[in-house]
Amino acid sequence: MKTIMPFLRCSALALTASIAVLSAPACSAANVKSFGKLPDGREAHLYTLQNASGFRADISDFGGIVVSLYVADKNGKLADVSLGFDNAADYLLKKAPYFGALIGRYGNRIAHGKFTLDGQTYSLPLNDKPGNIPCSLHGGDVGFDKVLWTAKPATIEGNPALVLTYVSKDGEMGYPGTLTVEVTYSVTPKNELRIDYKATTDKATPVNLTNHTYFNLKGEGNGSILDHVLMMKAAKTTPVNAGLIPTGEIVPVAGTPLDFTTPHAIGERINVPNEQLKFGGGYDHNWVLDNQSGKLELVATLHEPASGRFMEVFTTEPGLQFYCGNFLDGTLVGKSGKAYGHRSGLCLETQHYPDSPNQPSFPSTILRPGETLKSTTLYRFSAK
Ligand code: GLA
């Protein structure tokens, strides 16, 4: 990869972004590199956002993918804790299971790929079949993870940022309405990767945006995540059927292996006989967060005892899909040449609940003309 446009991340550039620049930034040299050509010949890019302590996110305009995330351990040693590839084309050619990507128009599953809105029924691509039951997953065949976004480096409150925009056409992947999406990634001095989502539409449509980074706090490719200790502030979950579609119930997790209201190693109870774990092949469920306020609050923590790396997840969303990499099987080899084995990465996807367009009792995911969807998720890293 060659550097094609080194530049300073200064106010002149920031002014071109559609966001407020509140103060003159402490400019640091930033860069954008080529991230290789897509199979159709278009060039993808890789942007680096870094703070003074070395915490760094490399993000592509292809799929809005968080390609790398460099986090210090308890001795200050940086490691890349995000699974991924070293060029954009591999994400398509190797059929990446959404490594690091922005997910939309609808993150998670829609039963039978169908929903009815304002009296009209819409059909979506059936691109997933857990338990042999077809559904639409993560926006269909070509979701927001597989498109080239328009990228603008910016500075927000002095922090390096990247503003990504994508206009999803009316009818794209079966969804109604032209949806204009803006996602802003920023890196803060507190070692946070912040993601601000915004969307507007010209026709009513379901929208559920998230990020699908696979974390391994030992460093990508360094084995299983079963020893990571997880806590989620979520006393309830939305149980699923064999097709990983919610039944519509909201049930307490107390007394089940899905109870992470106190910290537990992920592997501790993963083999306990339990119908939900059987359907998911492990953890692959939506937790109903205790925080239903729509305000940015701490909802989960993740600790890897050997390195000491610690991650806190904050979100305004009402749900959290915890997926522990059950479908990884060692066939995909990542950017540093290491195979990604079974459960070698885990996702904490902040979201609205799966299949909400077909579940009237779940919080609504319908965005209407004149409304602006706004959502924020923040991953904060430290070590202990
Ligand atoms: C989501 C789903 C999982 C799986 C992964 C991608 O997190 O919940 O079942 O499909 O995406 O492999």
mmCIF file of C-alpha atoms and ligand atoms in Angstrom:
data_model
loop_
_atom_site.group_PDB
_atom_site.id
_atom_site.type_symbol
_atom_site.label_atom_id
_atom_site.label_comp_id
_atom_site.label_asym_id
_atom_site.label_seq_id
_atom_site.Cartn_x
_atom_site.Cartn_y
_atom_site.Cartn_z
ATOM 1 C CA MET A 1 0.000 0.000 0.000
ATOM 2 C CA LYS A 2 1.433 3.364 -0.937
ATOM 3 C CA THR A 3 0.661 6.675 0.705
ATOM 4 C CA ILE A 4 -1.177 8.712 -1.868
ATOM 5 C CA MET A 5 -2.165 11.841 0.009
ATOM 6 C CA PRO A 6 -0.467 12.795 3.220
ATOM 7 C CA PHE A 7 -2.145 15.833 4.756
ATOM 8 C CA LEU A 8 -2.559 17.719 7.951
ATOM 9 C CA ARG A 9 -5.762 17.153 9.827
ATOM 10 C CA CYS A 10 -6.382 20.887 10.264
ATOM 11 C CA SER A 11 -9.299 23.237 10.468
ATOM 12 C CA ALA A 12 -9.361 23.976 6.724
ATOM 13 C CA LEU A 13 -10.201 20.363 6.026
ATOM 14 C CA ALA A 14 -12.492 20.146 8.974
ATOM 15 C CA LEU A 15 -14.507 23.093 7.717
ATOM 16 C CA THR A 16 -15.447 21.130 4.642
ATOM 17 C CA ALA A 17 -17.131 18.531 6.823
ATOM 18 C CA SER A 18 -20.787 18.782 7.672
ATOM 19 C CA ILE A 19 -20.083 18.961 11.377
ATOM 20 C CA ALA A 20 -19.238 21.730 13.739
ATOM 21 C CA VAL A 21 -15.614 22.442 14.380
ATOM 22 C CA LEU A 22 -15.612 23.777 17.891
ATOM 23 C CA SER A 23 -11.974 24.610 18.341
ATOM 24 C CA ALA A 24 -8.798 24.795 16.337
ATOM 25 C CA PRO A 25 -7.401 21.292 16.544
ATOM 26 C CA ALA A 26 -4.012 20.337 17.855
ATOM 27 C CA CYS A 27 -3.079 19.174 14.373
ATOM 28 C CA SER A 28 -1.265 15.933 14.037
ATOM 29 C CA ALA A 29 0.055 14.572 10.788
ATOM 30 C CA ALA A 30 -2.545 12.232 9.423
ATOM 31 C CA ASN A 31 -2.577 10.140 6.364
ATOM 32 C CA VAL A 32 -4.710 8.344 3.936
ATOM 33 C CA LYS A 33 -3.350 5.391 2.070
ATOM 34 C CA SER A 34 -4.643 3.276 -0.710
ATOM 35 C CA PHE A 35 -6.440 0.196 0.594
ATOM 36 C CA GLY A 36 -6.203 -1.474 -2.795
ATOM 37 C CA LYS A 37 -8.608 -1.847 -5.673
ATOM 38 C CA LEU A 38 -12.027 -3.431 -5.431
ATOM 39 C CA PRO A 39 -12.803 -6.212 -7.915
ATOM 40 C CA ASP A 40 -14.679 -3.602 -10.046
ATOM 41 C CA GLY A 41 -11.537 -1.428 -10.301
ATOM 42 C CA ARG A 42 -12.504 1.335 -7.883
ATOM 43 C CA GLU A 43 -9.886 2.291 -5.347
ATOM 44 C CA ALA A 44 -10.530 2.010 -1.623
ATOM 45 C CA HIS A 45 -8.701 4.036 1.016
ATOM 46 C CA LEU A 46 -7.536 3.613 4.558
ATOM 47 C CA TYR A 47 -7.620 6.548 6.992
ATOM 48 C CA THR A 48 -5.730 6.687 10.255
ATOM 49 C CA LEU A 49 -7.137 8.377 13.361
ATOM 50 C CA GLN A 50 -4.692 8.492 16.239
ATOM 51 C CA ASN A 51 -4.369 10.198 19.612
ATOM 52 C CA ALA A 52 -1.216 11.338 21.422
ATOM 53 C CA SER A 53 -0.886 8.125 23.439
ATOM 54 C CA GLY A 54 -0.780 5.946 20.319
ATOM 55 C CA PHE A 55 -4.348 4.642 20.438
ATOM 56 C CA ARG A 56 -5.210 4.359 16.770
ATOM 57 C CA ALA A 57 -8.012 3.311 14.445
ATOM 58 C CA ASP A 58 -7.491 2.552 10.765
ATOM 59 C CA ILE A 59 -10.787 2.903 8.930
ATOM 60 C CA SER A 60 -11.653 2.296 5.295
ATOM 61 C CA ASP A 61 -14.131 4.079 3.078
ATOM 62 C CA PHE A 62 -14.990 0.585 1.851
ATOM 63 C CA GLY A 63 -17.801 -0.599 4.123
ATOM 64 C CA GLY A 64 -16.746 1.959 6.747
ATOM 65 C CA ILE A 65 -14.634 -0.913 8.013
ATOM 66 C CA VAL A 66 -12.607 -0.550 11.210
ATOM 67 C CA VAL A 67 -9.637 -2.437 9.812
ATOM 68 C CA SER A 68 -7.305 -2.071 12.803
ATOM 69 C CA LEU A 69 -7.539 -0.826 16.345
ATOM 70 C CA TYR A 70 -4.274 -0.434 18.254
ATOM 71 C CA VAL A 71 -4.729 -0.622 22.021
ATOM 72 C CA ALA A 72 -2.092 -0.689 24.798
ATOM 73 C CA ASP A 73 -1.906 -3.549 27.299
ATOM 74 C CA LYS A 74 -1.058 -3.129 31.007
ATOM 75 C CA ASN A 75 2.638 -2.705 30.065
ATOM 76 C CA GLY A 76 1.878 -0.120 27.418
ATOM 77 C CA LYS A 77 2.425 -2.532 24.525
ATOM 78 C CA LEU A 78 0.145 -1.848 21.564
ATOM 79 C CA ALA A 79 -1.652 -4.646 19.743
ATOM 80 C CA ASP A 80 -4.261 -4.623 16.993
ATOM 81 C CA VAL A 81 -7.435 -5.938 18.641
ATOM 82 C CA SER A 82 -9.710 -5.945 15.570
ATOM 83 C CA LEU A 83 -9.996 -8.868 13.118
ATOM 84 C CA GLY A 84 -9.671 -8.039 9.432
ATOM 85 C CA PHE A 85 -7.745 -8.108 6.168
ATOM 86 C CA ASP A 86 -4.993 -5.878 4.749
ATOM 87 C CA ASN A 87 -6.792 -4.842 1.551
ATOM 88 C CA ALA A 88 -10.366 -4.018 0.594
ATOM 89 C CA ALA A 89 -10.809 -6.678 -2.088
ATOM 90 C CA ASP A 90 -10.175 -9.503 0.387
ATOM 91 C CA TYR A 91 -13.259 -8.503 2.356
ATOM 92 C CA LEU A 92 -15.317 -9.351 -0.740
ATOM 93 C CA LEU A 93 -13.271 -12.166 -2.246
ATOM 94 C CA LYS A 94 -12.815 -14.033 1.022
ATOM 95 C CA LYS A 95 -16.423 -13.384 2.061
ATOM 96 C CA ALA A 96 -15.567 -11.685 5.333
ATOM 97 C CA PRO A 97 -18.324 -12.204 7.903
ATOM 98 C CA TYR A 98 -18.729 -8.414 8.287
ATOM 99 C CA PHE A 99 -15.308 -7.896 9.937
ATOM 100 C CA GLY A 100 -15.225 -4.326 11.347
ATOM 101 C CA ALA A 101 -17.946 -3.095 9.002
ATOM 102 C CA LEU A 102 -20.802 -0.645 9.179
ATOM 103 C CA ILE A 103 -24.051 -2.567 8.937
ATOM 104 C CA GLY A 104 -27.254 -1.362 7.306
ATOM 105 C CA ARG A 105 -29.823 -0.622 6.129
ATOM 106 C CA TYR A 106 -31.054 -3.090 8.742
ATOM 107 C CA GLY A 107 -28.544 -4.689 11.082
ATOM 108 C CA ASN A 108 -29.437 -8.239 12.182
ATOM 109 C CA ARG A 109 -32.226 -10.459 10.857
ATOM 110 C CA ILE A 110 -35.638 -9.877 9.302
ATOM 111 C CA ALA A 111 -37.790 -13.020 9.307
ATOM 112 C CA HIS A 112 -38.408 -14.558 5.872
ATOM 113 C CA GLY A 113 -36.985 -11.334 4.375
ATOM 114 C CA LYS A 114 -40.430 -9.692 4.533
ATOM 115 C CA PHE A 115 -42.110 -6.861 6.369
ATOM 116 C CA THR A 116 -45.255 -4.774 5.924
ATOM 117 C CA LEU A 117 -45.147 -1.020 6.378
ATOM 118 C CA ASP A 118 -48.093 1.362 5.936
ATOM 119 C CA GLY A 119 -50.045 -1.434 4.233
ATOM 120 C CA GLN A 120 -47.381 -2.395 1.718
ATOM 121 C CA THR A 121 -45.335 -5.602 1.895
ATOM 122 C CA TYR A 122 -41.642 -5.466 1.007
ATOM 123 C CA SER A 123 -39.341 -8.379 0.090
ATOM 124 C CA LEU A 124 -35.654 -8.400 0.913
ATOM 125 C CA PRO A 125 -32.804 -10.659 -0.258
ATOM 126 C CA LEU A 126 -32.692 -13.971 1.643
ATOM 127 C CA ASN A 127 -28.962 -14.109 2.358
ATOM 128 C CA ASP A 128 -28.861 -16.210 5.518
ATOM 129 C CA LYS A 129 -30.419 -19.506 6.646
ATOM 130 C CA PRO A 130 -29.682 -20.449 10.244
ATOM 131 C CA GLY A 131 -31.455 -23.695 11.180
ATOM 132 C CA ASN A 132 -32.332 -23.956 7.474
ATOM 133 C CA ILE A 133 -34.839 -21.113 7.829
ATOM 134 C CA PRO A 134 -34.163 -18.306 5.293
ATOM 135 C CA CYS A 135 -34.049 -14.702 6.444
ATOM 136 C CA SER A 136 -32.507 -11.389 5.439
ATOM 137 C CA LEU A 137 -29.315 -10.553 7.364
ATOM 138 C CA HIS A 138 -27.448 -7.265 7.771
ATOM 139 C CA GLY A 139 -29.119 -5.385 4.911
ATOM 140 C CA GLY A 140 -29.107 -8.135 2.260
ATOM 141 C CA ASP A 141 -26.596 -9.276 -0.373
ATOM 142 C CA VAL A 142 -24.942 -5.881 -0.739
ATOM 143 C CA GLY A 143 -25.417 -4.145 2.578
ATOM 144 C CA PHE A 144 -23.644 -0.984 3.752
ATOM 145 C CA ASP A 145 -20.614 -3.172 4.603
ATOM 146 C CA LYS A 146 -19.968 -3.783 0.889
ATOM 147 C CA VAL A 147 -20.312 -0.281 -0.570
ATOM 148 C CA LEU A 148 -17.805 2.502 -1.032
ATOM 149 C CA TRP A 149 -18.663 5.439 1.241
ATOM 150 C CA THR A 150 -17.665 9.052 0.614
ATOM 151 C CA ALA A 151 -15.027 9.911 3.210
ATOM 152 C CA LYS A 152 -13.995 13.288 4.607
ATOM 153 C CA PRO A 153 -11.339 13.624 7.292
ATOM 154 C CA ALA A 154 -12.370 16.153 9.905
ATOM 155 C CA THR A 155 -11.642 17.439 13.367
ATOM 156 C CA ILE A 156 -14.303 17.428 16.041
ATOM 157 C CA GLU A 157 -13.558 19.221 19.303
ATOM 158 C CA GLY A 158 -9.885 18.823 18.500
ATOM 159 C CA ASN A 159 -10.170 15.084 17.871
ATOM 160 C CA PRO A 160 -9.284 13.366 14.619
ATOM 161 C CA ALA A 161 -12.416 12.176 12.864
ATOM 162 C CA LEU A 162 -13.651 10.659 9.640
ATOM 163 C CA VAL A 163 -17.071 11.523 8.239
ATOM 164 C CA LEU A 164 -18.514 8.833 5.970
ATOM 165 C CA THR A 165 -21.629 9.335 3.892
ATOM 166 C CA TYR A 166 -23.659 6.969 1.778
ATOM 167 C CA VAL A 167 -26.915 7.456 -0.085
ATOM 168 C CA SER A 168 -28.892 4.235 -0.331
ATOM 169 C CA LYS A 169 -31.333 4.473 -3.222
ATOM 170 C CA ASP A 170 -35.063 3.908 -3.050
ATOM 171 C CA GLY A 171 -35.568 0.168 -3.600
ATOM 172 C CA GLU A 172 -31.938 -0.772 -2.899
ATOM 173 C CA MET A 173 -31.909 -4.297 -1.437
ATOM 174 C CA GLY A 174 -35.713 -4.091 -1.416
ATOM 175 C CA TYR A 175 -35.968 -1.243 1.114
ATOM 176 C CA PRO A 176 -38.277 1.732 0.495
ATOM 177 C CA GLY A 177 -37.020 5.317 0.331
ATOM 178 C CA THR A 178 -33.767 7.051 -0.434
ATOM 179 C CA LEU A 179 -31.823 6.900 2.811
ATOM 180 C CA THR A 180 -28.981 9.365 3.414
ATOM 181 C CA VAL A 181 -26.592 8.064 6.038
ATOM 182 C CA GLU A 182 -23.724 9.847 7.760
ATOM 183 C CA VAL A 183 -21.416 8.003 10.122
ATOM 184 C CA THR A 184 -18.681 9.875 11.990
ATOM 185 C CA TYR A 185 -15.825 7.990 13.576
ATOM 186 C CA SER A 186 -13.630 9.892 16.009
ATOM 187 C CA VAL A 187 -10.745 9.057 18.323
ATOM 188 C CA THR A 188 -10.546 10.877 21.652
ATOM 189 C CA PRO A 189 -7.706 11.508 24.128
ATOM 190 C CA LYS A 190 -9.434 9.025 26.484
ATOM 191 C CA ASN A 191 -8.652 6.157 24.080
ATOM 192 C CA GLU A 192 -12.189 6.053 22.797
ATOM 193 C CA LEU A 193 -13.455 5.156 19.364
ATOM 194 C CA ARG A 194 -16.702 7.063 19.043
ATOM 195 C CA ILE A 195 -19.275 6.337 16.335
ATOM 196 C CA ASP A 196 -22.057 8.838 15.619
ATOM 197 C CA TYR A 197 -24.777 7.696 13.241
ATOM 198 C CA LYS A 198 -27.244 9.972 11.457
ATOM 199 C CA ALA A 199 -29.860 9.159 8.805
ATOM 200 C CA THR A 200 -32.762 10.755 6.966
ATOM 201 C CA THR A 201 -35.187 9.327 4.426
ATOM 202 C CA ASP A 202 -37.717 10.455 1.846
ATOM 203 C CA LYS A 203 -40.105 7.512 2.490
ATOM 204 C CA ALA A 204 -40.824 5.531 5.638
ATOM 205 C CA THR A 205 -38.297 2.714 6.025
ATOM 206 C CA PRO A 206 -36.860 0.438 8.700
ATOM 207 C CA VAL A 207 -33.311 1.404 9.724
ATOM 208 C CA ASN A 208 -30.967 -0.308 12.176
ATOM 209 C CA LEU A 209 -27.336 0.787 11.969
ATOM 210 C CA THR A 210 -24.441 -0.798 13.800
ATOM 211 C CA ASN A 211 -20.771 -1.677 13.619
ATOM 212 C CA HIS A 212 -19.579 -5.282 13.400
ATOM 213 C CA THR A 213 -16.019 -5.132 14.763
ATOM 214 C CA TYR A 214 -14.729 -8.489 16.001
ATOM 215 C CA PHE A 215 -12.624 -7.825 19.098
ATOM 216 C CA ASN A 216 -9.883 -9.992 20.499
ATOM 217 C CA LEU A 217 -8.218 -8.069 23.320
ATOM 218 C CA LYS A 218 -5.168 -10.392 23.158
ATOM 219 C CA GLY A 219 -4.621 -9.121 19.625
ATOM 220 C CA GLU A 220 -6.195 -10.360 16.405
ATOM 221 C CA GLY A 221 -5.220 -13.925 15.537
ATOM 222 C CA ASN A 222 -4.031 -14.683 19.086
ATOM 223 C CA GLY A 223 -6.473 -17.467 19.877
ATOM 224 C CA SER A 224 -9.876 -17.770 21.446
ATOM 225 C CA ILE A 225 -11.946 -15.133 23.233
ATOM 226 C CA LEU A 226 -13.470 -17.659 25.668
ATOM 227 C CA ASP A 227 -11.265 -16.341 28.488
ATOM 228 C CA HIS A 228 -12.434 -12.741 28.016
ATOM 229 C CA VAL A 229 -14.608 -11.621 30.923
ATOM 230 C CA LEU A 230 -17.837 -9.922 29.884
ATOM 231 C CA MET A 231 -20.379 -7.884 31.813
ATOM 232 C CA MET A 232 -23.570 -6.523 30.235
ATOM 233 C CA LYS A 233 -26.016 -4.247 32.006
ATOM 234 C CA ALA A 234 -28.942 -6.213 30.672
ATOM 235 C CA ALA A 235 -31.378 -8.148 32.832
ATOM 236 C CA LYS A 236 -33.421 -9.338 29.852
ATOM 237 C CA THR A 237 -33.035 -10.849 26.410
ATOM 238 C CA THR A 238 -35.153 -11.479 23.310
ATOM 239 C CA PRO A 239 -35.141 -15.292 22.931
ATOM 240 C CA VAL A 240 -34.931 -16.663 19.400
ATOM 241 C CA ASN A 241 -36.239 -19.656 17.465
ATOM 242 C CA ALA A 242 -34.032 -22.077 15.495
ATOM 243 C CA GLY A 243 -33.818 -19.479 12.708
ATOM 244 C CA LEU A 244 -32.322 -16.945 15.177
ATOM 245 C CA ILE A 245 -35.466 -14.824 14.862
ATOM 246 C CA PRO A 246 -36.899 -13.419 18.109
ATOM 247 C CA THR A 247 -40.059 -15.121 19.332
ATOM 248 C CA GLY A 248 -41.337 -11.690 20.424
ATOM 249 C CA GLU A 249 -40.954 -12.433 24.126
ATOM 250 C CA ILE A 250 -38.714 -10.427 26.434
ATOM 251 C CA VAL A 251 -37.495 -12.670 29.241
ATOM 252 C CA PRO A 252 -35.191 -12.315 32.277
ATOM 253 C CA VAL A 253 -31.691 -13.782 31.955
ATOM 254 C CA ALA A 254 -31.437 -14.534 35.693
ATOM 255 C CA GLY A 255 -30.549 -18.158 36.376
ATOM 256 C CA THR A 256 -29.435 -18.827 32.776
ATOM 257 C CA PRO A 257 -26.020 -18.852 31.055
ATOM 258 C CA LEU A 258 -27.134 -15.626 29.351
ATOM 259 C CA ASP A 259 -26.876 -13.734 32.641
ATOM 260 C CA PHE A 260 -23.883 -11.401 32.346
ATOM 261 C CA THR A 261 -25.212 -8.809 34.776
ATOM 262 C CA THR A 262 -22.115 -9.715 36.826
ATOM 263 C CA PRO A 263 -18.808 -10.398 35.012
ATOM 264 C CA HIS A 264 -18.304 -13.941 33.658
ATOM 265 C CA ALA A 265 -15.711 -15.514 31.399
ATOM 266 C CA ILE A 266 -17.398 -16.124 28.061
ATOM 267 C CA GLY A 267 -16.369 -19.801 28.089
ATOM 268 C CA GLU A 268 -17.574 -20.444 31.617
ATOM 269 C CA ARG A 269 -21.127 -21.530 30.775
ATOM 270 C CA ILE A 270 -21.060 -21.755 26.981
ATOM 271 C CA ASN A 271 -21.473 -25.548 27.007
ATOM 272 C CA VAL A 272 -24.233 -25.666 29.609
ATOM 273 C CA PRO A 273 -27.299 -27.389 28.107
ATOM 274 C CA ASN A 274 -29.560 -24.516 27.099
ATOM 275 C CA GLU A 275 -31.893 -24.181 24.120
ATOM 276 C CA GLN A 276 -30.832 -20.603 23.316
ATOM 277 C CA LEU A 277 -27.138 -21.543 23.266
ATOM 278 C CA LYS A 278 -28.002 -24.552 21.097
ATOM 279 C CA PHE A 279 -29.818 -22.390 18.524
ATOM 280 C CA GLY A 280 -26.979 -19.859 18.447
ATOM 281 C CA GLY A 281 -24.170 -22.422 18.418
ATOM 282 C CA GLY A 282 -22.990 -20.395 21.423
ATOM 283 C CA TYR A 283 -23.770 -16.773 22.236
ATOM 284 C CA ASP A 284 -25.446 -14.993 19.317
ATOM 285 C CA HIS A 285 -28.338 -13.121 20.891
ATOM 286 C CA ASN A 286 -29.802 -9.702 21.485
ATOM 287 C CA TRP A 287 -29.748 -8.434 25.050
ATOM 288 C CA VAL A 288 -32.334 -5.880 26.147
ATOM 289 C CA LEU A 289 -30.219 -3.211 27.772
ATOM 290 C CA ASP A 290 -31.297 -1.829 31.129
ATOM 291 C CA ASN A 291 -30.640 1.611 29.655
ATOM 292 C CA GLN A 292 -33.706 2.403 27.572
ATOM 293 C CA SER A 293 -33.277 6.165 28.011
ATOM 294 C CA GLY A 294 -31.770 6.922 24.619
ATOM 295 C CA LYS A 295 -28.902 8.616 26.491
ATOM 296 C CA LEU A 296 -25.271 7.590 26.094
ATOM 297 C CA GLU A 297 -24.532 5.227 28.993
ATOM 298 C CA LEU A 298 -22.177 2.416 29.895
ATOM 299 C CA VAL A 299 -23.800 -0.883 28.870
ATOM 300 C CA ALA A 300 -21.000 -3.470 28.799
ATOM 301 C CA THR A 301 -17.405 -4.153 29.820
ATOM 302 C CA LEU A 302 -14.912 -6.667 28.480
ATOM 303 C CA HIS A 303 -11.645 -7.637 30.189
ATOM 304 C CA GLU A 304 -8.840 -9.864 28.959
ATOM 305 C CA PRO A 305 -6.939 -10.855 32.105
ATOM 306 C CA ALA A 306 -3.549 -11.754 30.567
ATOM 307 C CA SER A 307 -2.972 -8.502 28.674
ATOM 308 C CA GLY A 308 -5.099 -6.490 31.080
ATOM 309 C CA ARG A 309 -6.854 -4.792 28.179
ATOM 310 C CA PHE A 310 -10.262 -3.514 29.199
ATOM 311 C CA MET A 311 -13.029 -2.221 26.982
ATOM 312 C CA GLU A 312 -16.138 -0.303 27.992
ATOM 313 C CA VAL A 313 -19.099 0.015 25.639
ATOM 314 C CA PHE A 314 -21.383 3.031 25.809
ATOM 315 C CA THR A 315 -24.456 3.448 23.644
ATOM 316 C CA THR A 316 -27.742 5.263 23.149
ATOM 317 C CA GLU A 317 -29.245 2.101 21.583
ATOM 318 C CA PRO A 318 -31.719 -0.140 23.457
ATOM 319 C CA GLY A 319 -30.140 -3.485 22.456
ATOM 320 C CA LEU A 320 -26.824 -5.294 22.214
ATOM 321 C CA GLN A 321 -26.099 -8.322 20.033
ATOM 322 C CA PHE A 322 -23.333 -10.321 21.659
ATOM 323 C CA TYR A 323 -21.960 -12.735 19.052
ATOM 324 C CA CYS A 324 -18.921 -14.781 20.036
ATOM 325 C CA GLY A 325 -17.615 -15.792 16.606
ATOM 326 C CA ASN A 326 -19.319 -19.193 16.480
ATOM 327 C CA PHE A 327 -19.154 -19.267 12.680
ATOM 328 C CA LEU A 328 -15.385 -18.654 12.524
ATOM 329 C CA ASP A 329 -13.657 -21.947 11.773
ATOM 330 C CA GLY A 330 -10.016 -21.207 10.969
ATOM 331 C CA THR A 331 -10.429 -21.010 7.181
ATOM 332 C CA LEU A 332 -10.037 -17.220 7.064
ATOM 333 C CA VAL A 333 -6.470 -15.990 7.490
ATOM 334 C CA GLY A 334 -6.230 -12.400 8.682
ATOM 335 C CA LYS A 335 -3.991 -9.429 7.909
ATOM 336 C CA SER A 336 -1.035 -10.666 9.956
ATOM 337 C CA GLY A 337 -1.116 -14.163 8.471
ATOM 338 C CA LYS A 338 -2.858 -15.846 11.398
ATOM 339 C CA ALA A 339 -5.932 -18.057 10.966
ATOM 340 C CA TYR A 340 -9.107 -16.894 12.666
ATOM 341 C CA GLY A 341 -10.212 -19.981 14.575
ATOM 342 C CA HIS A 342 -13.523 -20.830 16.175
ATOM 343 C CA ARG A 343 -14.519 -18.034 18.586
ATOM 344 C CA SER A 344 -11.343 -16.017 17.995
ATOM 345 C CA GLY A 345 -13.248 -12.730 17.936
ATOM 346 C CA LEU A 346 -16.428 -11.370 19.494
ATOM 347 C CA CYS A 347 -18.852 -8.654 18.475
ATOM 348 C CA LEU A 348 -20.814 -6.305 20.700
ATOM 349 C CA GLU A 349 -23.228 -4.826 18.173
ATOM 350 C CA THR A 350 -25.250 -1.960 19.607
ATOM 351 C CA GLN A 351 -28.621 -1.973 17.907
ATOM 352 C CA HIS A 352 -32.392 -2.070 17.950
ATOM 353 C CA TYR A 353 -33.767 -5.581 18.341
ATOM 354 C CA PRO A 354 -33.695 -8.080 15.468
ATOM 355 C CA ASP A 355 -36.802 -8.381 13.287
ATOM 356 C CA SER A 356 -38.373 -5.263 14.830
ATOM 357 C CA PRO A 357 -40.334 -4.453 11.622
ATOM 358 C CA ASN A 358 -42.326 -7.649 12.314
ATOM 359 C CA GLN A 359 -42.490 -7.267 16.107
ATOM 360 C CA PRO A 360 -44.967 -4.571 17.113
ATOM 361 C CA SER A 361 -44.006 -4.787 20.799
ATOM 362 C CA PHE A 362 -40.320 -3.968 20.163
ATOM 363 C CA PRO A 363 -39.047 -0.362 20.027
ATOM 364 C CA SER A 364 -39.769 0.937 16.534
ATOM 365 C CA THR A 365 -37.063 1.026 13.857
ATOM 366 C CA ILE A 366 -39.187 2.954 11.353
ATOM 367 C CA LEU A 367 -37.704 6.245 10.173
ATOM 368 C CA ARG A 368 -40.092 8.652 8.471
ATOM 369 C CA PRO A 369 -39.528 11.682 6.239
ATOM 370 C CA GLY A 370 -38.806 14.789 8.307
ATOM 371 C CA GLU A 371 -37.210 12.772 11.130
ATOM 372 C CA THR A 372 -33.474 12.394 11.750
ATOM 373 C CA LEU A 373 -32.131 9.183 13.207
ATOM 374 C CA LYS A 374 -29.314 9.887 15.644
ATOM 375 C CA SER A 375 -27.408 7.248 17.534
ATOM 376 C CA THR A 376 -24.047 7.075 19.276
ATOM 377 C CA THR A 377 -21.821 4.210 20.375
ATOM 378 C CA LEU A 378 -18.446 4.545 22.022
ATOM 379 C CA TYR A 379 -15.792 1.920 22.759
ATOM 380 C CA ARG A 380 -13.353 3.076 25.488
ATOM 381 C CA PHE A 381 -10.085 1.214 26.066
ATOM 382 C CA SER A 382 -7.784 0.999 29.070
ATOM 383 C CA ALA A 383 -5.782 -1.702 30.864
ATOM 384 C CA LYS A 384 -5.747 -3.123 34.397
HETATM 385 C C1 GLA B 1 -24.256 -11.399 13.269
HETATM 386 C C2 GLA B 1 -25.192 -12.514 13.491
HETATM 387 C C3 GLA B 1 -24.477 -13.825 13.503
HETATM 388 C C4 GLA B 1 -23.612 -13.975 12.272
HETATM 389 C C5 GLA B 1 -22.685 -12.802 12.161
HETATM 390 C C6 GLA B 1 -21.879 -12.855 10.891
HETATM 391 O O1 GLA B 1 -23.618 -11.000 14.400
HETATM 392 O O2 GLA B 1 -25.941 -12.371 14.665
HETATM 393 O O3 GLA B 1 -25.398 -14.889 13.546
HETATM 394 O O4 GLA B 1 -24.412 -14.059 11.121
HETATM 395 O O5 GLA B 1 -23.393 -11.611 12.168
HETATM 396 O O6 GLA B 1 -21.267 -14.074 10.681
#
